[in-house]
XYZ file of C-alpha atoms in Angstrom:
773
model
C 0.000 0.000 0.000
C 2.993 2.305 -0.124
C 1.938 4.090 -3.331
C -1.645 4.132 -4.611
C -0.620 4.462 -8.230
C -3.818 3.117 -9.789
C -6.072 5.533 -7.887
C -3.938 8.441 -9.117
C -3.824 7.007 -12.697
C -0.041 6.655 -12.918
C -0.543 3.544 -15.067
C -2.142 5.689 -17.788
C 0.879 7.983 -17.799
C 3.250 5.019 -18.080
C 1.220 3.637 -21.007
C 1.700 6.946 -22.839
C 5.428 7.059 -22.089
C 5.902 3.432 -23.170
C 4.294 4.152 -26.539
C 7.417 6.137 -27.479
C 9.824 3.254 -26.780
C 11.568 1.574 -29.715
C 12.127 -1.819 -28.089
C 9.826 -4.175 -26.245
C 12.369 -4.443 -23.428
C 12.070 -0.734 -22.642
C 8.287 -0.756 -23.082
C 8.006 -3.358 -20.352
C 10.559 -1.559 -18.170
C 8.559 1.683 -18.361
C 5.255 -0.052 -17.616
C 6.812 -1.577 -14.494
C 8.182 1.720 -13.160
C 7.642 2.248 -9.432
C 8.153 5.481 -7.459
C 11.653 5.787 -6.006
C 12.633 7.391 -2.705
C 16.402 8.006 -3.124
C 16.964 11.716 -3.807
C 20.249 11.250 -5.724
C 18.757 8.618 -8.051
C 15.645 10.695 -8.752
C 17.712 13.849 -9.320
C 19.996 12.034 -11.776
C 17.102 10.570 -13.757
C 15.288 13.920 -13.919
C 18.472 15.683 -15.062
C 19.166 13.078 -17.735
C 15.586 13.289 -19.015
C 15.770 17.085 -19.159
C 19.136 16.957 -20.981
C 17.686 14.456 -23.437
C 14.702 16.738 -24.093
C 17.063 19.669 -24.739
C 19.175 17.521 -27.070
C 16.098 16.391 -29.036
C 14.960 19.993 -29.385
C 18.336 21.154 -30.743
C 19.624 18.104 -32.650
C 16.570 15.907 -33.302
C 15.842 12.348 -32.202
C 18.619 9.839 -31.628
C 18.266 7.494 -34.651
C 17.111 4.316 -32.910
C 15.218 1.830 -35.106
C 12.182 -0.224 -34.151
C 12.887 -3.545 -32.377
C 16.658 -3.064 -32.331
C 17.057 -5.300 -29.262
C 19.306 -8.205 -30.327
C 19.787 -9.491 -26.784
C 18.747 -13.058 -27.700
C 21.123 -13.129 -30.701
C 24.007 -11.965 -28.520
C 23.203 -14.771 -26.099
C 23.541 -17.173 -29.035
C 26.866 -15.534 -29.860
C 28.085 -16.451 -26.406
C 27.260 -20.046 -27.245
C 29.210 -19.689 -30.548
C 26.187 -20.724 -32.562
C 26.202 -20.187 -36.339
C 23.586 -17.583 -37.245
C 21.009 -17.832 -39.990
C 20.847 -15.320 -42.830
C 17.803 -13.668 -41.199
C 19.666 -13.297 -37.905
C 22.681 -11.793 -39.644
C 20.363 -9.286 -41.311
C 19.085 -8.229 -37.858
C 22.652 -7.864 -36.617
C 23.551 -5.789 -39.663
C 20.560 -3.494 -39.011
C 21.790 -3.067 -35.435
C 25.281 -2.175 -36.693
C 23.830 0.323 -39.177
C 21.880 1.950 -36.351
C 25.075 2.092 -34.293
C 26.819 3.886 -37.186
C 23.960 6.384 -37.421
C 24.162 7.118 -33.687
C 27.905 7.778 -34.025
C 27.104 10.178 -36.873
C 24.452 11.860 -34.711
C 27.025 12.439 -31.984
C 29.603 13.874 -34.406
C 27.027 16.246 -35.911
C 25.940 17.425 -32.468
C 29.531 18.127 -31.464
C 30.265 19.842 -34.783
C 27.307 22.143 -34.169
C 28.575 22.762 -30.616
C 25.428 21.311 -29.041
C 25.902 20.548 -25.364
C 25.309 16.861 -24.617
C 25.624 17.310 -20.831
C 24.699 14.097 -18.994
C 23.913 12.290 -22.288
C 27.558 12.587 -23.344
C 28.475 9.834 -20.883
C 26.378 7.341 -22.867
C 27.481 8.399 -26.351
C 31.207 8.543 -25.555
C 31.190 4.961 -24.264
C 29.785 3.529 -27.494
C 32.100 1.070 -29.227
C 32.693 1.339 -32.967
C 32.012 -1.728 -35.130
C 32.440 -0.101 -38.529
C 34.877 -2.821 -39.612
C 32.376 -5.580 -38.720
C 29.619 -3.786 -40.639
C 31.899 -3.386 -43.666
C 32.827 -7.070 -43.472
C 29.173 -8.166 -43.508
C 28.429 -5.726 -46.346
C 31.252 -7.330 -48.348
C 29.680 -10.773 -47.995
C 25.939 -10.166 -48.212
C 23.622 -7.815 -50.104
C 20.647 -5.861 -48.691
C 18.262 -8.804 -49.191
C 20.539 -11.330 -47.483
C 21.904 -12.945 -50.663
C 25.571 -13.935 -50.478
C 27.575 -11.897 -52.986
C 29.428 -13.636 -55.837
C 32.764 -12.174 -54.768
C 32.304 -13.036 -51.085
C 35.145 -15.555 -51.591
C 37.254 -16.496 -54.649
C 35.882 -20.054 -54.476
C 32.261 -18.886 -54.617
C 33.062 -16.552 -57.496
C 34.574 -19.451 -59.490
C 31.627 -21.763 -58.722
C 29.052 -19.197 -59.811
C 30.946 -18.398 -62.999
C 31.008 -22.103 -63.843
C 27.292 -22.348 -63.049
C 26.583 -19.435 -65.334
C 28.468 -21.074 -68.174
C 26.700 -24.417 -67.687
C 23.291 -22.712 -67.496
C 23.969 -21.058 -70.811
C 25.114 -24.375 -72.350
C 21.977 -26.062 -71.042
C 19.675 -23.391 -72.485
C 21.456 -23.487 -75.828
C 21.247 -27.281 -75.963
C 17.549 -27.288 -75.073
C 16.783 -24.588 -77.633
C 18.516 -26.651 -80.314
C 16.592 -29.797 -79.309
C 13.290 -27.927 -79.534
C 14.169 -27.004 -83.113
C 15.468 -30.487 -84.004
C 12.417 -32.296 -82.553
C 9.867 -29.705 -83.571
C 7.676 -32.230 -85.350
C 7.524 -34.466 -82.248
C 6.481 -31.708 -79.835
C 3.046 -30.469 -78.809
C 4.485 -27.031 -78.002
C 7.810 -25.429 -78.846
C 8.616 -24.556 -75.235
C 10.902 -25.670 -72.417
C 9.177 -26.569 -69.143
C 10.333 -27.607 -65.652
C 9.173 -30.842 -64.071
C 10.666 -32.212 -60.840
C 13.222 -29.369 -60.981
C 14.452 -30.654 -64.337
C 14.282 -28.974 -67.755
C 11.958 -30.996 -70.040
C 10.383 -30.733 -73.472
C 6.649 -31.547 -74.141
C 6.645 -34.554 -76.527
C 3.567 -36.004 -78.215
C 2.677 -39.362 -76.753
C 2.949 -41.026 -80.145
C 6.616 -39.957 -80.469
C 7.808 -40.521 -76.905
C 10.074 -43.365 -78.020
C 11.691 -41.199 -80.669
C 13.558 -39.116 -78.046
C 15.997 -40.674 -75.573
C 15.637 -39.418 -72.063
C 13.832 -39.662 -68.736
C 10.064 -39.167 -68.453
C 9.261 -36.847 -65.513
C 5.565 -36.205 -66.040
C 2.506 -36.877 -68.255
C -0.285 -34.433 -68.971
C -3.775 -35.085 -67.615
C -5.010 -35.776 -71.149
C -2.226 -38.359 -71.647
C -1.424 -36.612 -74.921
C 1.826 -35.031 -73.768
C 4.874 -36.646 -72.164
C 7.459 -34.407 -70.450
C 10.900 -35.815 -71.199
C 14.302 -34.692 -69.966
C 16.496 -35.321 -73.005
C 19.503 -37.599 -72.575
C 21.600 -34.913 -74.306
C 21.109 -32.479 -71.383
C 21.377 -34.837 -68.428
C 25.153 -34.618 -68.207
C 25.048 -30.814 -68.054
C 22.234 -30.975 -65.473
C 24.276 -33.358 -63.329
C 27.257 -31.009 -63.435
C 25.018 -28.053 -62.464
C 23.610 -29.990 -59.489
C 27.110 -30.871 -58.372
C 28.190 -27.224 -58.520
C 25.079 -26.137 -56.587
C 26.056 -28.522 -53.803
C 29.497 -26.919 -53.744
C 27.875 -23.465 -53.825
C 25.711 -24.246 -50.793
C 28.726 -25.546 -48.871
C 30.669 -22.374 -49.679
C 27.701 -20.219 -48.604
C 27.528 -22.042 -45.265
C 31.263 -21.503 -44.869
C 30.811 -17.749 -45.471
C 27.909 -17.607 -42.994
C 30.123 -19.339 -40.442
C 32.866 -16.766 -41.047
C 30.419 -13.890 -40.506
C 29.071 -15.591 -37.375
C 32.603 -15.938 -36.044
C 33.209 -12.205 -36.496
C 30.028 -11.469 -34.544
C 31.097 -13.928 -31.810
C 34.374 -12.055 -31.356
C 32.578 -8.713 -31.026
C 29.724 -9.983 -28.840
C 31.008 -8.375 -25.623
C 31.282 -4.872 -27.093
C 28.003 -5.350 -28.963
C 26.371 -6.171 -25.613
C 27.826 -2.964 -24.143
C 26.377 -0.932 -27.004
C 22.993 -2.624 -26.668
C 22.858 -1.673 -22.987
C 23.650 1.936 -23.911
C 20.963 1.979 -26.602
C 18.427 0.628 -24.124
C 19.341 3.425 -21.692
C 19.066 6.035 -24.435
C 15.734 4.565 -25.558
C 14.451 4.781 -21.959
C 15.512 8.441 -21.630
C 14.302 9.380 -25.096
C 10.861 7.870 -24.445
C 10.485 9.946 -21.267
C 11.802 13.074 -23.017
C 9.478 12.698 -26.015
C 6.466 12.372 -23.728
C 7.648 15.404 -21.737
C 7.883 17.478 -24.902
C 4.237 16.820 -25.750
C 3.206 18.401 -22.424
C 5.868 21.116 -22.307
C 7.183 19.598 -19.082
C 9.905 20.925 -16.816
C 12.234 19.529 -14.192
C 11.019 20.387 -10.676
C 13.198 21.092 -7.674
C 13.019 18.174 -5.292
C 13.430 18.016 -1.533
C 13.105 15.754 1.485
C 11.604 18.395 3.783
C 7.984 17.899 2.767
C 7.794 21.127 0.726
C 5.212 21.180 -2.076
C 5.084 24.337 -4.170
C 3.208 23.977 -7.451
C 3.510 26.788 -10.016
C 1.207 26.738 -13.053
C 0.770 22.976 -12.699
C -1.604 21.004 -14.909
C -3.011 17.515 -14.704
C -1.096 15.573 -17.423
C -4.156 13.621 -18.624
C -6.201 16.746 -19.366
C -6.080 18.647 -22.647
C -3.102 20.909 -22.026
C -4.516 23.636 -24.279
C -7.672 24.073 -22.203
C -6.570 22.836 -18.765
C -6.452 25.574 -16.122
C -3.153 25.556 -14.176
C -3.182 25.559 -10.382
C -0.835 26.932 -7.747
C -0.616 25.731 -4.158
C 1.871 25.282 -1.343
C 2.411 22.955 1.617
C 5.395 23.000 3.982
C 6.466 22.220 7.534
C 4.269 25.034 8.899
C 1.202 24.386 6.720
C 0.936 20.621 6.566
C -2.716 20.240 5.582
C -4.691 22.004 2.838
C -8.507 22.064 3.017
C -10.113 22.742 -0.395
C -13.731 23.878 -0.654
C -16.013 24.952 -3.487
C -18.803 23.757 -5.772
C -19.029 20.375 -7.428
C -17.201 19.986 -10.776
C -15.164 23.043 -9.776
C -11.770 21.326 -9.819
C -11.265 20.176 -6.207
C -10.731 16.532 -7.116
C -8.504 17.475 -10.071
C -6.335 19.516 -7.697
C -5.889 16.467 -5.431
C -5.069 14.195 -8.352
C -2.667 16.750 -9.829
C -0.609 16.931 -6.635
C -0.582 13.156 -6.189
C 0.111 12.268 -9.796
C 2.868 14.852 -10.273
C 4.526 13.590 -7.095
C 4.448 10.003 -8.387
C 5.715 11.065 -11.811
C 8.620 12.935 -10.244
C 9.523 9.934 -8.078
C 9.487 7.774 -11.237
C 12.015 10.126 -12.872
C 9.492 11.811 -15.168
C 9.347 15.527 -15.883
C 6.080 17.246 -14.946
C 3.732 19.751 -16.663
C 4.460 22.686 -14.355
C 6.471 25.882 -14.582
C 10.126 26.117 -13.637
C 10.540 26.774 -9.943
C 8.015 24.129 -8.917
C 9.171 22.261 -5.818
C 8.076 18.734 -4.923
C 8.806 16.587 -1.897
C 9.899 12.945 -1.987
C 7.492 10.844 0.093
C 7.898 7.327 1.435
C 4.160 6.693 0.972
C 1.367 8.252 -1.094
C -2.214 7.387 -0.006
C -5.315 8.528 -1.897
C -9.042 8.075 -1.409
C -10.611 9.762 -4.433
C -13.949 9.291 -6.176
C -16.973 7.105 -5.630
C -15.753 3.514 -5.661
C -18.617 1.397 -4.352
C -17.777 -2.277 -3.998
C -20.786 -4.222 -5.295
C -19.115 -7.594 -4.771
C -18.364 -6.784 -1.129
C -21.773 -5.048 -0.659
C -20.062 -1.856 0.501
C -21.738 1.548 0.194
C -19.944 4.686 -0.818
C -19.380 5.627 2.808
C -18.166 2.131 3.691
C -15.832 2.049 0.733
C -14.247 5.355 1.750
C -14.003 4.391 5.379
C -12.376 1.032 4.604
C -9.561 2.805 2.772
C -9.123 5.392 5.517
C -8.889 2.636 8.146
C -6.096 1.041 6.126
C -4.349 4.409 5.891
C -4.536 4.927 9.668
C -3.008 1.471 10.187
C -0.077 2.117 7.824
C 0.528 5.856 8.164
C 3.956 7.099 9.241
C 6.021 10.258 8.909
C 6.787 11.564 5.407
C 3.507 10.363 3.904
C 1.306 12.241 1.425
C -2.434 11.686 2.043
C -5.169 12.847 -0.364
C -8.790 12.595 0.828
C -11.723 13.524 -1.391
C -15.032 14.547 0.284
C -13.968 13.420 3.745
C -16.953 12.418 5.901
C -19.480 12.400 3.062
C -22.036 9.667 2.346
C -23.564 9.589 5.804
C -25.401 11.826 8.278
C -23.790 15.308 7.999
C -23.336 15.789 11.749
C -21.838 12.353 12.190
C -19.772 12.745 9.037
C -18.314 16.065 10.231
C -17.446 14.636 13.621
C -15.834 11.589 12.081
C -13.867 13.774 9.629
C -12.503 15.938 12.470
C -11.511 12.842 14.441
C -9.672 11.398 11.396
C -7.835 14.696 10.864
C -6.897 14.779 14.545
C -5.527 11.231 14.226
C -3.372 12.105 11.208
C -2.009 15.397 12.571
C 0.208 13.653 15.114
C 2.430 12.543 12.213
C 4.766 14.701 10.146
C 2.781 14.222 6.949
C 1.342 16.376 4.136
C -2.370 16.114 3.527
C -4.969 17.561 1.157
C -8.686 17.265 1.900
C -11.772 18.381 -0.041
C -15.120 19.050 1.620
C -18.459 20.879 1.479
C -18.904 20.996 5.255
C -18.879 24.484 6.795
C -17.845 22.986 10.167
C -14.620 21.703 8.613
C -13.917 25.182 7.264
C -14.193 26.532 10.830
C -11.995 23.672 12.053
C -9.329 24.606 9.487
C -9.223 28.209 10.765
C -8.685 26.984 14.314
C -5.788 24.639 13.426
C -2.385 26.398 12.991
C -0.979 23.700 10.714
C -3.895 23.883 8.256
C -4.450 26.215 5.288
C -7.572 26.727 3.220
C -8.148 27.117 -0.493
C -11.191 27.307 -2.711
C -11.854 26.666 -6.371
C -12.768 29.903 -8.164
C -16.398 30.406 -9.190
C -17.870 33.093 -11.454
C -21.108 34.254 -9.823
C -22.187 36.095 -12.977
C -21.970 33.161 -15.370
C -22.521 30.581 -12.605
C -19.599 28.555 -13.950
C -16.513 27.252 -12.145
C -13.137 28.739 -13.141
C -11.184 25.639 -11.992
C -8.131 27.387 -10.484
C -7.337 27.460 -6.750
C -7.477 30.549 -4.543
C -5.171 30.014 -1.584
C -6.211 31.312 1.829
C -9.937 31.377 1.077
C -12.915 29.150 1.753
C -15.429 28.677 -0.991
C -19.146 28.199 -0.893
C -20.814 25.268 -2.588
C -23.004 27.824 -4.426
C -25.874 25.348 -4.325
C -28.532 28.079 -4.586
C -26.892 29.723 -7.619
C -26.408 26.419 -9.393
C -29.990 25.347 -8.631
C -31.333 28.597 -10.063
C -29.178 28.161 -13.197
C -30.435 24.603 -13.686
C -34.064 25.839 -13.644
C -35.296 25.244 -10.110
C -38.277 27.531 -9.492
C -37.307 30.847 -7.954
C -39.745 30.625 -5.027
C -38.219 27.298 -4.018
C -34.712 28.745 -4.146
C -35.768 31.821 -2.111
C -37.377 29.588 0.481
C -34.177 27.602 0.749
C -32.130 30.790 1.173
C -34.457 31.972 3.995
C -34.106 28.664 5.789
C -30.334 28.746 5.337
C -29.973 32.284 6.731
C -31.885 31.280 9.813
C -29.582 28.320 10.392
C -26.345 30.155 9.490
C -24.255 30.955 12.565
C -22.644 34.291 13.314
C -19.252 32.660 12.818
C -20.252 31.456 9.371
C -21.386 34.959 8.456
C -18.076 36.443 9.633
C -16.164 33.789 7.686
C -18.141 34.530 4.540
C -17.427 38.272 4.853
C -13.765 37.568 5.579
C -13.635 35.280 2.597
C -14.951 38.006 0.270
C -12.314 40.425 1.566
C -9.566 37.848 1.055
C -10.742 37.233 -2.490
C -10.475 40.972 -3.165
C -6.934 41.015 -1.750
C -5.999 38.006 -3.887
C -7.222 39.757 -7.025
C -5.192 42.834 -6.108
C -2.143 40.651 -5.535
C -2.612 39.017 -8.934
C -2.937 42.437 -10.560
C 0.209 43.678 -8.817
C 2.090 40.514 -9.756
C 1.098 41.007 -13.385
C 2.290 44.623 -13.360
C 5.583 43.606 -11.763
C 6.004 40.901 -14.388
C 5.357 43.380 -17.187
C 7.815 45.856 -15.658
C 10.470 43.172 -15.444
C 9.800 42.254 -19.064
C 10.224 45.871 -20.202
C 13.380 46.198 -18.103
C 14.778 43.038 -19.674
C 14.009 44.345 -23.161
C 15.822 47.605 -22.419
C 18.794 45.700 -21.021
C 18.944 43.532 -24.134
C 18.725 46.631 -26.339
C 21.464 48.374 -24.332
C 23.745 45.336 -24.608
C 23.047 45.174 -28.329
C 23.907 48.862 -28.813
C 27.089 48.519 -26.772
C 28.067 45.491 -28.804
C 27.389 47.338 -32.064
C 29.401 50.300 -30.771
C 32.354 48.027 -30.035
C 32.054 46.493 -33.487
C 32.023 49.940 -35.173
C 35.078 51.036 -33.177
C 36.879 47.851 -34.183
C 35.942 48.390 -37.827
C 37.216 51.984 -37.768
C 40.389 50.901 -36.004
C 40.940 48.124 -38.533
C 40.286 50.493 -41.477
C 42.698 53.165 -40.195
C 45.355 50.580 -39.409
C 44.918 49.194 -42.911
C 45.391 52.677 -44.394
C 48.489 53.247 -42.281
C 49.860 49.839 -43.302
C 49.161 50.653 -46.970
C 51.107 53.920 -46.647
C 54.012 52.118 -45.002
C 53.991 49.493 -47.779
C 53.932 52.227 -50.419
C 56.879 54.004 -48.752
C 58.826 50.744 -48.605
C 58.072 50.143 -52.274
C 59.342 53.630 -53.197
C 62.513 53.058 -51.152
C 63.026 49.654 -52.814
C 62.625 51.179 -56.287
C 65.061 53.999 -55.433
C 67.635 51.488 -54.225
C 67.430 49.649 -57.554
C 68.057 52.778 -59.677
C 71.471 54.291 -60.287
C 70.102 57.689 -61.316
C 66.733 59.445 -61.143
C 65.307 61.896 -63.632
C 63.624 65.101 -62.552
C 60.120 63.951 -63.491
C 60.627 60.755 -61.440
C 61.754 62.810 -58.438
C 58.721 65.031 -58.816
C 56.460 61.961 -59.083
C 57.945 60.487 -55.881
C 57.502 63.804 -54.045
C 53.897 63.918 -55.289
C 53.208 60.387 -53.985
C 54.675 61.180 -50.593
C 52.561 64.327 -50.335
C 49.283 62.457 -50.979
C 46.731 62.085 -48.212
C 44.769 58.870 -47.867
C 41.364 59.139 -49.376
C 38.927 60.427 -46.813
C 36.043 58.100 -45.987
C 32.934 59.707 -47.425
C 30.627 56.865 -46.463
C 29.084 58.709 -43.556
C 29.610 62.308 -44.803
C 26.443 64.375 -44.982
C 26.015 66.075 -48.341
C 24.071 69.234 -49.133
C 21.128 69.143 -51.503
C 22.653 70.621 -54.647
C 20.802 72.120 -57.605
C 21.718 73.758 -60.917
C 22.798 77.369 -60.309
C 24.044 76.793 -56.737
C 27.305 78.405 -55.700
C 29.563 75.744 -54.267
C 32.943 75.359 -52.647
C 35.102 72.731 -54.409
C 36.948 70.699 -51.728
C 39.693 69.126 -53.894
C 40.611 72.525 -55.423
C 39.704 74.766 -52.489
C 37.984 77.050 -54.993
C 34.493 78.470 -55.497
C 32.387 77.689 -58.545
C 28.852 77.341 -59.884
C 26.882 74.229 -60.854
C 25.763 74.430 -64.481
C 24.307 70.946 -64.965
C 23.612 67.655 -63.145
C 23.648 64.191 -64.716
C 22.908 61.248 -62.410
C 25.413 61.703 -59.579
C 27.849 63.865 -61.586
C 27.861 67.647 -61.112
C 29.341 69.917 -63.813
C 30.972 72.955 -62.172
C 32.593 76.053 -63.724
C 35.328 77.838 -61.717
C 37.735 80.319 -63.247
C 38.850 78.984 -66.644
C 37.977 75.397 -65.729
C 34.857 73.337 -66.504
C 34.993 69.974 -64.683
C 32.759 67.169 -63.350
C 32.575 66.383 -59.601
C 30.746 64.064 -57.169
C 28.437 65.512 -54.516
C 30.852 64.750 -51.676
C 33.468 67.011 -53.392
C 31.134 70.034 -53.126
C 29.806 72.233 -50.340
C 26.907 74.622 -50.859
C 27.138 78.435 -50.353
C 30.460 78.817 -48.639
C 31.439 82.495 -48.240
C 34.268 83.743 -50.462
C 37.371 84.824 -48.536
C 39.430 87.859 -49.585
C 41.912 87.239 -52.450
C 44.982 87.255 -50.274
C 43.602 84.569 -47.986
C 42.482 82.604 -50.991
C 45.987 82.531 -52.375
C 47.399 81.382 -49.089
C 44.691 78.781 -48.769
C 45.664 77.330 -52.118
C 49.239 77.347 -50.989
C 48.481 75.628 -47.685
C 46.542 72.709 -49.178
C 48.328 72.350 -52.476
C 50.815 69.902 -51.052
C 48.048 67.600 -49.989
C 45.941 67.792 -53.162
C 47.972 69.261 -56.048
C 46.113 70.853 -58.933
C 45.182 68.451 -61.626
C 46.559 70.786 -64.354
C 50.051 72.545 -64.342
C 50.257 76.324 -64.966
C 52.887 78.277 -66.996
C 53.223 80.996 -64.345
C 53.368 81.393 -60.576
C 52.108 84.633 -59.036
C 53.905 85.267 -55.727
C 52.593 88.752 -55.121
C 51.332 89.027 -51.570
C 53.468 86.101 -50.354
C 55.919 86.510 -47.496
C 59.598 85.633 -47.806
C 59.279 82.322 -45.904
C 56.297 81.166 -47.991
C 58.097 81.376 -51.356
C 60.053 78.102 -51.090
C 56.994 75.859 -50.592
C 55.120 77.578 -53.413
C 58.104 77.218 -55.784
C 58.490 73.501 -54.830
C 54.912 72.692 -55.653
C 54.811 74.733 -58.879
C 58.015 73.141 -60.226
C 56.779 69.636 -59.254
C 53.612 70.155 -61.293
C 55.586 71.624 -64.206
C 57.980 68.660 -64.275
C 55.068 66.193 -64.121
C 53.424 67.997 -67.036
C 56.635 68.143 -69.066
C 56.911 71.982 -69.126
C 60.322 73.443 -69.942
C 59.812 77.073 -68.828
C 57.844 78.953 -66.173
C 57.047 82.626 -65.537
C 57.516 83.637 -61.883
C 55.753 86.902 -60.948
C 57.371 88.417 -57.869
C 56.718 92.135 -58.549
C 58.946 95.109 -57.876
C 58.079 95.949 -54.262
C 60.801 95.842 -51.583
C 62.590 92.984 -53.321
C 62.165 90.439 -50.482
C 60.095 88.029 -52.571
C 62.431 88.428 -55.549
C 65.442 87.670 -53.284
C 63.645 84.521 -52.007
C 63.007 83.462 -55.632
C 66.660 83.922 -56.602
C 67.868 82.108 -53.486
C 65.635 79.182 -54.475
C 66.906 79.256 -58.111
C 70.531 79.056 -56.926
C 69.832 76.014 -54.681
C 67.455 74.083 -56.941
C 68.942 71.241 -59.012
C 65.944 71.307 -61.383
C 66.437 74.825 -62.827
C 68.732 75.060 -65.814
C 68.751 78.887 -66.211
C 66.813 82.117 -65.568
C 66.352 85.689 -66.823
C 64.261 88.796 -66.139
C 61.169 89.264 -68.212
C 61.465 91.138 -71.454
C 59.251 93.760 -73.068
C 55.646 92.600 -72.705
C 56.662 89.870 -70.159
C 56.727 92.060 -67.037
C 60.347 93.333 -67.150
C 62.137 93.097 -63.770
C 58.928 92.226 -61.919
C 59.060 88.793 -63.569
C 61.676 86.059 -63.785
C 61.583 83.458 -66.561
C 63.133 80.091 -65.516
C 64.169 77.196 -67.741
C 63.790 73.665 -66.324
C 66.221 70.831 -66.901
């Protein structure tokens, strides 16, 4: 009587779990499951089942085939018995399944799927790939021995093929030769011999053996003497073929015998995996979770459902029992869910102690009990002539005789089926008897006196099944801390009982209702209001936590993206810097290879060294440009006007130039600086972005002495690149400082061949004409 599994319908759960098993051995093992009491064993089985469910979700089912259990064949292997072809086919299927499981493991590891506790099973699998290959080399998919299984068999079958052809040719020739003697021009088989159908009148014309006569006696089936020798040789070879086949079967059997120990190990592992996978597959159908387990008698159900109800429509319950609240009294109307609540607690406890996951939310806590007693439902015993009351009482008597600490007791409608006053008294006495033990108990009742009793007992808590007074329908979930009415008057009115009868009943009831009952009813209404407020607050807290989590996820995402952008920018800039270093090294390498360098080459090298890396325009904001807009040209540091736009190309006129630009090269409506500043601005940026077209003259008016050298360097570089031979340097008359700077530069420059003042019409002494080498 330790565990009343049938009353709580555990057998139905085990039937469902067993339906997922692939072998009959595991089906029977599941059906025989009994609740365990060792915490470590239960914890291990629950963890393994949960890990298996996670693995199935991420990697799919472990590829076990139906009826893979070859236990009996392995027992034969221990006896060194030669297997039949059919048995070898079963063994080959087992080996193929083993190969598929190895592949499953490799794929899971390649995809970095955590195997957790399941890894222990998969890593201890032996590999029999060589045995599988050996059997494949001897036998085809249908169990026929292959021609090349051995050289001897190959020779025999080749000889058989030749003799078969000779026999057919000889018979075909005889049919032609004896055509006039035959009833039909066909070859038939009689007594496993090839015969020809000869007319009875000509049976003595053909030498041979008669094997059959037709029912009409008109046809005699004769095996011609001319083919008997070939037939004898064929029969002899077939005997040899069969002997060789048996030899090959014996060789395959011997290979299996040698591997029988490791095959047995693998079979045990597959049985364990089948057991876990069956439990995990059932758990997935109910969206089950692994509960916390304890040995302190703590029961804390969170969103728990009865596993045999439709999980889509079943209403989850929440309840709690512990060392302070050992007994829960549940009240409420009929068909409101009281009995389901009892069964849910009992059945989930049994499932957990059998190593099964349960349909409840994470965080659910269940206690391990040494005994689970249940008296649920109306189970009259007709054979024993027991009434409902007697049937209930007989079970309770047995419980009182066997009860001990750490027992879970579930009593449905305690004290019902007899006189109410006597039933209440008996119920209180039974509860008093049980409370001396450290047990957990759940009781359902309609008796108001038991509700009062529960309030007076410190170790008892109350709960009621919710009821909608507007629709007059039960809501099926539990409300902890409240006592519920049976709502008999409301239900009677809904079912059509005349209103005057119901009102009369209510009047009688109010007269009999005690002051304590009235206070309890008022208190109950207030507690229901508080419970609703608590549920509302809990919902708001949950929503707030959800929003907070979303913001945290978003923040982490933004920070991650920020880090990625910084890394990208860092990588891009480092790449640019590395490219510049590589270019400098290349220039140095080229210079080291050359014995002499021409002026244009020197100018080209100086130009390359003066280049800036291209600026990243990916994220640059561009102005909205239109025809007629005044723009500032970034590469030239000049102002111009847009005269036309074609696709993304902008045609701009500035000074004497008419060029095409992209939008990121232009800025709209930049103010024009004074001429002097413009000249210096050109000078300042020219080294970074030289003009794309060389000029024949350089106007240095307005420059200071120290600015002349840089301007001369850049102008001569462009002239050399463009292949110019002369340049006109305008320095003006002035104080002579700029002219002195020009002549100092001419004396030190290796690129100037000669110079002279300007002539008539060239600017006279305010201009110097230089000739380049």
